Amino acid sequence: QPLQYLNAFVRMYGADAVEAASAAMSGEAAFYGLQPVDSDLHAFAAHQSLLKAYEKLQRAKAAFWAK
């Protein structure tokens, strides 16, 4: 059981590192230091901006070829 080693891990690595490792193992924080995101990537403003530009381009292409 990992819990039986908890005190030793805290003494060796520090409480913050042990908490980060525990969160990674449990799936709470899958990637250390990275912000959580949803499936639509709303947390990334630059990505959303690129998607809007792409949609605008596709509308312009459709309007051009509809002539």
mmCIF file with all atom_site columns, N, CA and C in Angstrom:
data_model
loop_
_atom_site.group_PDB
_atom_site.id
_atom_site.type_symbol
_atom_site.label_atom_id
_atom_site.label_alt_id
_atom_site.label_comp_id
_atom_site.label_asym_id
_atom_site.label_entity_id
_atom_site.label_seq_id
_atom_site.pdbx_PDB_ins_code
_atom_site.Cartn_x
_atom_site.Cartn_y
_atom_site.Cartn_z
_atom_site.occupancy
_atom_site.B_iso_or_equiv
_atom_site.pdbx_formal_charge
_atom_site.auth_seq_id
_atom_site.auth_comp_id
_atom_site.auth_asym_id
_atom_site.auth_atom_id
_atom_site.pdbx_PDB_model_num
ATOM 1   N N  . GLN A 1 1  ? 0.835   -1.179 0.000   1.00 0.00 ? 1  GLN A N  1
ATOM 2   C CA . GLN A 1 1  ? 0.000   0.000  0.000   1.00 0.00 ? 1  GLN A CA 1
ATOM 3   C C  . GLN A 1 1  ? 0.885   1.250  0.000   1.00 0.00 ? 1  GLN A C  1
ATOM 4   N N  . PRO A 1 2  ? 0.653   2.177  -0.919  1.00 0.00 ? 2  PRO A N  1
ATOM 5   C CA . PRO A 1 2  ? 1.441   3.411  -0.925  1.00 0.00 ? 2  PRO A CA 1
ATOM 6   C C  . PRO A 1 2  ? 1.264   4.247  0.341   1.00 0.00 ? 2  PRO A C  1
ATOM 7   N N  . LEU A 1 3  ? 0.104   4.131  0.995   1.00 0.00 ? 3  LEU A N  1
ATOM 8   C CA . LEU A 1 3  ? -0.127  4.944  2.188   1.00 0.00 ? 3  LEU A CA 1
ATOM 9   C C  . LEU A 1 3  ? 0.828   4.602  3.321   1.00 0.00 ? 3  LEU A C  1
ATOM 10  N N  . GLN A 1 4  ? 1.298   3.371  3.375   1.00 0.00 ? 4  GLN A N  1
ATOM 11  C CA . GLN A 1 4  ? 2.210   3.011  4.453   1.00 0.00 ? 4  GLN A CA 1
ATOM 12  C C  . GLN A 1 4  ? 3.558   3.717  4.298   1.00 0.00 ? 4  GLN A C  1
ATOM 13  N N  . TYR A 1 5  ? 3.853   4.217  3.111   1.00 0.00 ? 5  TYR A N  1
ATOM 14  C CA . TYR A 1 5  ? 5.105   4.925  2.859   1.00 0.00 ? 5  TYR A CA 1
ATOM 15  C C  . TYR A 1 5  ? 4.930   6.443  2.844   1.00 0.00 ? 5  TYR A C  1
ATOM 16  N N  . LEU A 1 6  ? 3.736   6.917  3.134   1.00 0.00 ? 6  LEU A N  1
ATOM 17  C CA . LEU A 1 6  ? 3.432   8.342  3.020   1.00 0.00 ? 6  LEU A CA 1
ATOM 18  C C  . LEU A 1 6  ? 4.391   9.202  3.825   1.00 0.00 ? 6  LEU A C  1
ATOM 19  N N  . ASN A 1 7  ? 4.592   8.872  5.091   1.00 0.00 ? 7  ASN A N  1
ATOM 20  C CA . ASN A 1 7  ? 5.477   9.694  5.921   1.00 0.00 ? 7  ASN A CA 1
ATOM 21  C C  . ASN A 1 7  ? 6.899   9.704  5.379   1.00 0.00 ? 7  ASN A C  1
ATOM 22  N N  . ALA A 1 8  ? 7.379   8.560  4.923   1.00 0.00 ? 8  ALA A N  1
ATOM 23  C CA . ALA A 1 8  ? 8.733   8.495  4.366   1.00 0.00 ? 8  ALA A CA 1
ATOM 24  C C  . ALA A 1 8  ? 8.829   9.324  3.084   1.00 0.00 ? 8  ALA A C  1
ATOM 25  N N  . PHE A 1 9  ? 7.808   9.239  2.243   1.00 0.00 ? 9  PHE A N  1
ATOM 26  C CA . PHE A 1 9  ? 7.820   10.023 1.010   1.00 0.00 ? 9  PHE A CA 1
ATOM 27  C C  . PHE A 1 9  ? 7.822   11.516 1.306   1.00 0.00 ? 9  PHE A C  1
ATOM 28  N N  . VAL A 1 10 ? 7.012   11.929 2.276   1.00 0.00 ? 10 VAL A N  1
ATOM 29  C CA . VAL A 1 10 ? 6.950   13.348 2.634   1.00 0.00 ? 10 VAL A CA 1
ATOM 30  C C  . VAL A 1 10 ? 8.299   13.817 3.153   1.00 0.00 ? 10 VAL A C  1
ATOM 31  N N  . ARG A 1 11 ? 8.956   13.002 3.960   1.00 0.00 ? 11 ARG A N  1
ATOM 32  C CA . ARG A 1 11 ? 10.270  13.382 4.489   1.00 0.00 ? 11 ARG A CA 1
ATOM 33  C C  . ARG A 1 11 ? 11.318  13.429 3.379   1.00 0.00 ? 11 ARG A C  1
ATOM 34  N N  . MET A 1 12 ? 11.236  12.524 2.400   1.00 0.00 ? 12 MET A N  1
ATOM 35  C CA . MET A 1 12 ? 12.230  12.488 1.324   1.00 0.00 ? 12 MET A CA 1
ATOM 36  C C  . MET A 1 12 ? 11.991  13.564 0.263   1.00 0.00 ? 12 MET A C  1
ATOM 37  N N  . TYR A 1 13 ? 10.724  13.751 -0.133  1.00 0.00 ? 13 TYR A N  1
ATOM 38  C CA . TYR A 1 13 ? 10.429  14.596 -1.286  1.00 0.00 ? 13 TYR A CA 1
ATOM 39  C C  . TYR A 1 13 ? 9.689   15.886 -0.952  1.00 0.00 ? 13 TYR A C  1
ATOM 40  N N  . GLY A 1 14 ? 9.121   15.983 0.234   1.00 0.00 ? 14 GLY A N  1
ATOM 41  C CA . GLY A 1 14 ? 8.342   17.157 0.607   1.00 0.00 ? 14 GLY A CA 1
ATOM 42  C C  . GLY A 1 14 ? 6.865   16.944 0.335   1.00 0.00 ? 14 GLY A C  1
ATOM 43  N N  . ALA A 1 15 ? 6.048   17.636 1.106   1.00 0.00 ? 15 ALA A N  1
ATOM 44  C CA . ALA A 1 15 ? 4.594   17.459 1.018   1.00 0.00 ? 15 ALA A CA 1
ATOM 45  C C  . ALA A 1 15 ? 4.046   17.872 -0.348  1.00 0.00 ? 15 ALA A C  1
ATOM 46  N N  . ASP A 1 16 ? 4.576   18.960 -0.920  1.00 0.00 ? 16 ASP A N  1
ATOM 47  C CA . ASP A 1 16 ? 4.062   19.422 -2.214  1.00 0.00 ? 16 ASP A CA 1
ATOM 48  C C  . ASP A 1 16 ? 4.284   18.391 -3.312  1.00 0.00 ? 16 ASP A C  1
ATOM 49  N N  . ALA A 1 17 ? 5.472   17.804 -3.347  1.00 0.00 ? 17 ALA A N  1
ATOM 50  C CA . ALA A 1 17 ? 5.776   16.803 -4.376  1.00 0.00 ? 17 ALA A CA 1
ATOM 51  C C  . ALA A 1 17 ? 4.926   15.553 -4.195  1.00 0.00 ? 17 ALA A C  1
ATOM 52  N N  . VAL A 1 18 ? 4.719   15.147 -2.944  1.00 0.00 ? 18 VAL A N  1
ATOM 53  C CA . VAL A 1 18 ? 3.910   13.956 -2.680  1.00 0.00 ? 18 VAL A CA 1
ATOM 54  C C  . VAL A 1 18 ? 2.455   14.213 -3.063  1.00 0.00 ? 18 VAL A C  1
ATOM 55  N N  . GLU A 1 19 ? 1.942   15.404 -2.768  1.00 0.00 ? 19 GLU A N  1
ATOM 56  C CA . GLU A 1 19 ? 0.566   15.739 -3.143  1.00 0.00 ? 19 GLU A CA 1
ATOM 57  C C  . GLU A 1 19 ? 0.411   15.777 -4.662  1.00 0.00 ? 19 GLU A C  1
ATOM 58  N N  . ALA A 1 20 ? 1.409   16.339 -5.359  1.00 0.00 ? 20 ALA A N  1
ATOM 59  C CA . ALA A 1 20 ? 1.352   16.391 -6.824  1.00 0.00 ? 20 ALA A CA 1
ATOM 60  C C  . ALA A 1 20 ? 1.382   14.983 -7.411  1.00 0.00 ? 20 ALA A C  1
ATOM 61  N N  . ALA A 1 21 ? 2.215   14.117 -6.864  1.00 0.00 ? 21 ALA A N  1
ATOM 62  C CA . ALA A 1 21 ? 2.287   12.736 -7.352  1.00 0.00 ? 21 ALA A CA 1
ATOM 63  C C  . ALA A 1 21 ? 0.986   11.996 -7.073  1.00 0.00 ? 21 ALA A C  1
ATOM 64  N N  . SER A 1 22 ? 0.416   12.221 -5.908  1.00 0.00 ? 22 SER A N  1
ATOM 65  C CA . SER A 1 22 ? -0.848  11.577 -5.554  1.00 0.00 ? 22 SER A CA 1
ATOM 66  C C  . SER A 1 22 ? -1.966  12.026 -6.494  1.00 0.00 ? 22 SER A C  1
ATOM 67  N N  . ALA A 1 23 ? -2.006  13.329 -6.793  1.00 0.00 ? 23 ALA A N  1
ATOM 68  C CA . ALA A 1 23 ? -3.023  13.848 -7.709  1.00 0.00 ? 23 ALA A CA 1
ATOM 69  C C  . ALA A 1 23 ? -2.841  13.270 -9.108  1.00 0.00 ? 23 ALA A C  1
ATOM 70  N N  . ALA A 1 24 ? -1.600  13.093 -9.536  1.00 0.00 ? 24 ALA A N  1
ATOM 71  C CA . ALA A 1 24 ? -1.342  12.512 -10.856 1.00 0.00 ? 24 ALA A CA 1
ATOM 72  C C  . ALA A 1 24 ? -1.774  11.052 -10.899 1.00 0.00 ? 24 ALA A C  1
ATOM 73  N N  . MET A 1 25 ? -1.492  10.312 -9.832  1.00 0.00 ? 25 MET A N  1
ATOM 74  C CA . MET A 1 25 ? -1.864  8.892  -9.807  1.00 0.00 ? 25 MET A CA 1
ATOM 75  C C  . MET A 1 25 ? -3.368  8.694  -9.743  1.00 0.00 ? 25 MET A C  1
ATOM 76  N N  . SER A 1 26 ? -4.071  9.593  -9.046  1.00 0.00 ? 26 SER A N  1
ATOM 77  C CA . SER A 1 26 ? -5.518  9.440  -8.911  1.00 0.00 ? 26 SER A CA 1
ATOM 78  C C  . SER A 1 26 ? -6.281  9.990  -10.114 1.00 0.00 ? 26 SER A C  1
ATOM 79  N N  . GLY A 1 27 ? -5.599  10.753 -10.969 1.00 0.00 ? 27 GLY A N  1
ATOM 80  C CA . GLY A 1 27 ? -6.254  11.319 -12.137 1.00 0.00 ? 27 GLY A CA 1
ATOM 81  C C  . GLY A 1 27 ? -6.808  12.705 -11.918 1.00 0.00 ? 27 GLY A C  1
ATOM 82  N N  . GLU A 1 28 ? -6.631  13.258 -10.717 1.00 0.00 ? 28 GLU A N  1
ATOM 83  C CA . GLU A 1 28 ? -7.122  14.612 -10.447 1.00 0.00 ? 28 GLU A CA 1
ATOM 84  C C  . GLU A 1 28 ? -6.373  15.645 -11.280 1.00 0.00 ? 28 GLU A C  1
ATOM 85  N N  . ALA A 1 29 ? -5.078  15.486 -11.386 1.00 0.00 ? 29 ALA A N  1
ATOM 86  C CA . ALA A 1 29 ? -4.233  16.398 -12.164 1.00 0.00 ? 29 ALA A CA 1
ATOM 87  C C  . ALA A 1 29 ? -3.373  15.533 -13.077 1.00 0.00 ? 29 ALA A C  1
ATOM 88  N N  . ALA A 1 30 ? -3.889  15.262 -14.250 1.00 0.00 ? 30 ALA A N  1
ATOM 89  C CA . ALA A 1 30 ? -3.204  14.315 -15.133 1.00 0.00 ? 30 ALA A CA 1
ATOM 90  C C  . ALA A 1 30 ? -1.834  14.803 -15.578 1.00 0.00 ? 30 ALA A C  1
ATOM 91  N N  . PHE A 1 31 ? -1.667  16.105 -15.748 1.00 0.00 ? 31 PHE A N  1
ATOM 92  C CA . PHE A 1 31 ? -0.402  16.651 -16.217 1.00 0.00 ? 31 PHE A CA 1
ATOM 93  C C  . PHE A 1 31 ? 0.058   17.734 -15.257 1.00 0.00 ? 31 PHE A C  1
ATOM 94  N N  . TYR A 1 32 ? 1.156   17.488 -14.584 1.00 0.00 ? 32 TYR A N  1
ATOM 95  C CA . TYR A 1 32 ? 1.667   18.392 -13.555 1.00 0.00 ? 32 TYR A CA 1
ATOM 96  C C  . TYR A 1 32 ? 1.988   19.764 -14.148 1.00 0.00 ? 32 TYR A C  1
ATOM 97  N N  . GLY A 1 33 ? 1.434   20.794 -13.536 1.00 0.00 ? 33 GLY A N  1
ATOM 98  C CA . GLY A 1 33 ? 1.737   22.158 -13.937 1.00 0.00 ? 33 GLY A CA 1
ATOM 99  C C  . GLY A 1 33 ? 0.920   22.691 -15.095 1.00 0.00 ? 33 GLY A C  1
ATOM 100 N N  . LEU A 1 34 ? 0.099   21.878 -15.714 1.00 0.00 ? 34 LEU A N  1
ATOM 101 C CA . LEU A 1 34 ? -0.716  22.349 -16.821 1.00 0.00 ? 34 LEU A CA 1
ATOM 102 C C  . LEU A 1 34 ? -2.139  22.585 -16.358 1.00 0.00 ? 34 LEU A C  1
ATOM 103 N N  . GLN A 1 35 ? -2.765  23.591 -16.937 1.00 0.00 ? 35 GLN A N  1
ATOM 104 C CA . GLN A 1 35 ? -4.134  23.894 -16.546 1.00 0.00 ? 35 GLN A CA 1
ATOM 105 C C  . GLN A 1 35 ? -5.091  22.846 -17.101 1.00 0.00 ? 35 GLN A C  1
ATOM 106 N N  . PRO A 1 36 ? -6.139  22.555 -16.359 1.00 0.00 ? 36 PRO A N  1
ATOM 107 C CA . PRO A 1 36 ? -7.128  21.602 -16.875 1.00 0.00 ? 36 PRO A CA 1
ATOM 108 C C  . PRO A 1 36 ? -7.929  22.237 -18.012 1.00 0.00 ? 36 PRO A C  1
ATOM 109 N N  . VAL A 1 37 ? -8.320  21.428 -18.967 1.00 0.00 ? 37 VAL A N  1
ATOM 110 C CA . VAL A 1 37 ? -9.095  21.921 -20.102 1.00 0.00 ? 37 VAL A CA 1
ATOM 111 C C  . VAL A 1 37 ? -10.283 21.007 -20.344 1.00 0.00 ? 37 VAL A C  1
ATOM 112 N N  . ASP A 1 38 ? -11.273 21.561 -21.010 1.00 0.00 ? 38 ASP A N  1
ATOM 113 C CA . ASP A 1 38 ? -12.421 20.750 -21.395 1.00 0.00 ? 38 ASP A CA 1
ATOM 114 C C  . ASP A 1 38 ? -12.210 20.247 -22.822 1.00 0.00 ? 38 ASP A C  1
ATOM 115 N N  . SER A 1 39 ? -13.134 19.482 -23.317 1.00 0.00 ? 39 SER A N  1
ATOM 116 C CA . SER A 1 39 ? -12.971 18.878 -24.643 1.00 0.00 ? 39 SER A CA 1
ATOM 117 C C  . SER A 1 39 ? -13.041 19.908 -25.770 1.00 0.00 ? 39 SER A C  1
ATOM 118 N N  . ASP A 1 40 ? -13.614 21.097 -25.502 1.00 0.00 ? 40 ASP A N  1
ATOM 119 C CA . ASP A 1 40 ? -13.706 22.140 -26.524 1.00 0.00 ? 40 ASP A CA 1
ATOM 120 C C  . ASP A 1 40 ? -12.553 23.137 -26.463 1.00 0.00 ? 40 ASP A C  1
ATOM 121 N N  . LEU A 1 41 ? -11.636 22.947 -25.528 1.00 0.00 ? 41 LEU A N  1
ATOM 122 C CA . LEU A 1 41 ? -10.444 23.789 -25.370 1.00 0.00 ? 41 LEU A CA 1
ATOM 123 C C  . LEU A 1 41 ? -10.780 25.264 -25.151 1.00 0.00 ? 41 LEU A C  1
ATOM 124 N N  . HIS A 1 42 ? -11.826 25.546 -24.384 1.00 0.00 ? 42 HIS A N  1
ATOM 125 C CA . HIS A 1 42 ? -12.220 26.931 -24.110 1.00 0.00 ? 42 HIS A CA 1
ATOM 126 C C  . HIS A 1 42 ? -11.180 27.671 -23.275 1.00 0.00 ? 42 HIS A C  1
ATOM 127 N N  . ALA A 1 43 ? -10.298 26.973 -22.587 1.00 0.00 ? 43 ALA A N  1
ATOM 128 C CA . ALA A 1 43 ? -9.300  27.619 -21.735 1.00 0.00 ? 43 ALA A CA 1
ATOM 129 C C  . ALA A 1 43 ? -8.179  28.264 -22.548 1.00 0.00 ? 43 ALA A C  1
ATOM 130 N N  . PHE A 1 44 ? -8.074  27.932 -23.828 1.00 0.00 ? 44 PHE A N  1
ATOM 131 C CA . PHE A 1 44 ? -6.997  28.458 -24.659 1.00 0.00 ? 44 PHE A CA 1
ATOM 132 C C  . PHE A 1 44 ? -7.536  29.535 -25.592 1.00 0.00 ? 44 PHE A C  1
ATOM 133 N N  . ALA A 1 45 ? -7.336  30.787 -25.217 1.00 0.00 ? 45 ALA A N  1
ATOM 134 C CA . ALA A 1 45 ? -7.870  31.907 -25.994 1.00 0.00 ? 45 ALA A CA 1
ATOM 135 C C  . ALA A 1 45 ? -7.278  31.948 -27.401 1.00 0.00 ? 45 ALA A C  1
ATOM 136 N N  . ALA A 1 46 ? -5.990  31.678 -27.538 1.00 0.00 ? 46 ALA A N  1
ATOM 137 C CA . ALA A 1 46 ? -5.360  31.712 -28.866 1.00 0.00 ? 46 ALA A CA 1
ATOM 138 C C  . ALA A 1 46 ? -5.966  30.646 -29.775 1.00 0.00 ? 46 ALA A C  1
ATOM 139 N N  . HIS A 1 47 ? -6.239  29.489 -29.224 1.00 0.00 ? 47 HIS A N  1
ATOM 140 C CA . HIS A 1 47 ? -6.840  28.414 -30.020 1.00 0.00 ? 47 HIS A CA 1
ATOM 141 C C  . HIS A 1 47 ? -8.240  28.815 -30.471 1.00 0.00 ? 47 HIS A C  1
ATOM 142 N N  . GLN A 1 48 ? -9.007  29.410 -29.573 1.00 0.00 ? 48 GLN A N  1
ATOM 143 C CA . GLN A 1 48 ? -10.355 29.851 -29.929 1.00 0.00 ? 48 GLN A CA 1
ATOM 144 C C  . GLN A 1 48 ? -10.305 30.921 -31.011 1.00 0.00 ? 48 GLN A C  1
ATOM 145 N N  . SER A 1 49 ? -9.318  31.813 -30.922 1.00 0.00 ? 49 SER A N  1
ATOM 146 C CA . SER A 1 49 ? -9.157  32.850 -31.937 1.00 0.00 ? 49 SER A CA 1
ATOM 147 C C  . SER A 1 49 ? -8.840  32.239 -33.302 1.00 0.00 ? 49 SER A C  1
ATOM 148 N N  . LEU A 1 50 ? -7.979  31.236 -33.316 1.00 0.00 ? 50 LEU A N  1
ATOM 149 C CA . LEU A 1 50 ? -7.667  30.552 -34.575 1.00 0.00 ? 50 LEU A CA 1
ATOM 150 C C  . LEU A 1 50 ? -8.890  29.846 -35.154 1.00 0.00 ? 50 LEU A C  1
ATOM 151 N N  . LEU A 1 51 ? -9.700  29.247 -34.286 1.00 0.00 ? 51 LEU A N  1
ATOM 152 C CA . LEU A 1 51 ? -10.919 28.588 -34.769 1.00 0.00 ? 51 LEU A CA 1
ATOM 153 C C  . LEU A 1 51 ? -11.882 29.592 -35.389 1.00 0.00 ? 51 LEU A C  1
ATOM 154 N N  . LYS A 1 52 ? -12.011 30.768 -34.769 1.00 0.00 ? 52 LYS A N  1
ATOM 155 C CA . LYS A 1 52 ? -12.888 31.808 -35.324 1.00 0.00 ? 52 LYS A CA 1
ATOM 156 C C  . LYS A 1 52 ? -12.366 32.291 -36.673 1.00 0.00 ? 52 LYS A C  1
ATOM 157 N N  . ALA A 1 53 ? -11.051 32.466 -36.784 1.00 0.00 ? 53 ALA A N  1
ATOM 158 C CA . ALA A 1 53 ? -10.463 32.887 -38.059 1.00 0.00 ? 53 ALA A CA 1
ATOM 159 C C  . ALA A 1 53 ? -10.692 31.823 -39.127 1.00 0.00 ? 53 ALA A C  1
ATOM 160 N N  . TYR A 1 54 ? -10.573 30.566 -38.756 1.00 0.00 ? 54 TYR A N  1
ATOM 161 C CA . TYR A 1 54 ? -10.799 29.472 -39.704 1.00 0.00 ? 54 TYR A CA 1
ATOM 162 C C  . TYR A 1 54 ? -12.255 29.465 -40.176 1.00 0.00 ? 54 TYR A C  1
ATOM 163 N N  . GLU A 1 55 ? -13.181 29.666 -39.245 1.00 0.00 ? 55 GLU A N  1
ATOM 164 C CA . GLU A 1 55 ? -14.599 29.709 -39.617 1.00 0.00 ? 55 GLU A CA 1
ATOM 165 C C  . GLU A 1 55 ? -14.871 30.878 -40.562 1.00 0.00 ? 55 GLU A C  1
ATOM 166 N N  . LYS A 1 56 ? -14.251 32.026 -40.290 1.00 0.00 ? 56 LYS A N  1
ATOM 167 C CA . LYS A 1 56 ? -14.414 33.196 -41.154 1.00 0.00 ? 56 LYS A CA 1
ATOM 168 C C  . LYS A 1 56 ? -13.868 32.907 -42.550 1.00 0.00 ? 56 LYS A C  1
ATOM 169 N N  . LEU A 1 57 ? -12.724 32.263 -42.622 1.00 0.00 ? 57 LEU A N  1
ATOM 170 C CA . LEU A 1 57 ? -12.138 31.889 -43.909 1.00 0.00 ? 57 LEU A CA 1
ATOM 171 C C  . LEU A 1 57 ? -13.060 30.950 -44.674 1.00 0.00 ? 57 LEU A C  1
ATOM 172 N N  . GLN A 1 58 ? -13.627 29.973 -43.994 1.00 0.00 ? 58 GLN A N  1
ATOM 173 C CA . GLN A 1 58 ? -14.509 29.016 -44.664 1.00 0.00 ? 58 GLN A CA 1
ATOM 174 C C  . GLN A 1 58 ? -15.772 29.700 -45.189 1.00 0.00 ? 58 GLN A C  1
ATOM 175 N N  . ARG A 1 59 ? -16.304 30.666 -44.430 1.00 0.00 ? 59 ARG A N  1
ATOM 176 C CA . ARG A 1 59 ? -17.474 31.418 -44.903 1.00 0.00 ? 59 ARG A CA 1
ATOM 177 C C  . ARG A 1 59 ? -17.116 32.233 -46.142 1.00 0.00 ? 59 ARG A C  1
ATOM 178 N N  . ALA A 1 60 ? -15.935 32.858 -46.136 1.00 0.00 ? 60 ALA A N  1
ATOM 179 C CA . ALA A 1 60 ? -15.499 33.652 -47.289 1.00 0.00 ? 60 ALA A CA 1
ATOM 180 C C  . ALA A 1 60 ? -15.295 32.759 -48.510 1.00 0.00 ? 60 ALA A C  1
ATOM 181 N N  . LYS A 1 61 ? -14.719 31.594 -48.322 1.00 0.00 ? 61 LYS A N  1
ATOM 182 C CA . LYS A 1 61 ? -14.532 30.662 -49.440 1.00 0.00 ? 61 LYS A CA 1
ATOM 183 C C  . LYS A 1 61 ? -15.874 30.217 -50.001 1.00 0.00 ? 61 LYS A C  1
ATOM 184 N N  . ALA A 1 62 ? -16.808 29.903 -49.119 1.00 0.00 ? 62 ALA A N  1
ATOM 185 C CA . ALA A 1 62 ? -18.129 29.459 -49.571 1.00 0.00 ? 62 ALA A CA 1
ATOM 186 C C  . ALA A 1 62 ? -18.834 30.570 -50.336 1.00 0.00 ? 62 ALA A C  1
ATOM 187 N N  . ALA A 1 63 ? -18.716 31.807 -49.852 1.00 0.00 ? 63 ALA A N  1
ATOM 188 C CA . ALA A 1 63 ? -19.348 32.933 -50.539 1.00 0.00 ? 63 ALA A CA 1
ATOM 189 C C  . ALA A 1 63 ? -18.697 33.168 -51.899 1.00 0.00 ? 63 ALA A C  1
ATOM 190 N N  . PHE A 1 64 ? -17.386 33.036 -51.981 1.00 0.00 ? 64 PHE A N  1
ATOM 191 C CA . PHE A 1 64 ? -16.681 33.230 -53.252 1.00 0.00 ? 64 PHE A CA 1
ATOM 192 C C  . PHE A 1 64 ? -17.087 32.179 -54.271 1.00 0.00 ? 64 PHE A C  1
ATOM 193 N N  . TRP A 1 65 ? -17.133 30.924 -53.864 1.00 0.00 ? 65 TRP A N  1
ATOM 194 C CA . TRP A 1 65 ? -17.440 29.846 -54.801 1.00 0.00 ? 65 TRP A CA 1
ATOM 195 C C  . TRP A 1 65 ? -18.933 29.760 -55.126 1.00 0.00 ? 65 TRP A C  1
ATOM 196 N N  . ALA A 1 66 ? -19.769 30.429 -54.335 1.00 0.00 ? 66 ALA A N  1
ATOM 197 C CA . ALA A 1 66 ? -21.212 30.424 -54.603 1.00 0.00 ? 66 ALA A CA 1
ATOM 198 C C  . ALA A 1 66 ? -21.574 31.392 -55.723 1.00 0.00 ? 66 ALA A C  1
ATOM 199 N N  . LYS A 1 67 ? -20.649 32.282 -56.097 1.00 0.00 ? 67 LYS A N  1
ATOM 200 C CA . LYS A 1 67 ? -20.928 33.267 -57.162 1.00 0.00 ? 67 LYS A CA 1
ATOM 201 C C  . LYS A 1 67 ? -21.055 32.602 -58.508 1.00 0.00 ? 67 LYS A C  1
#
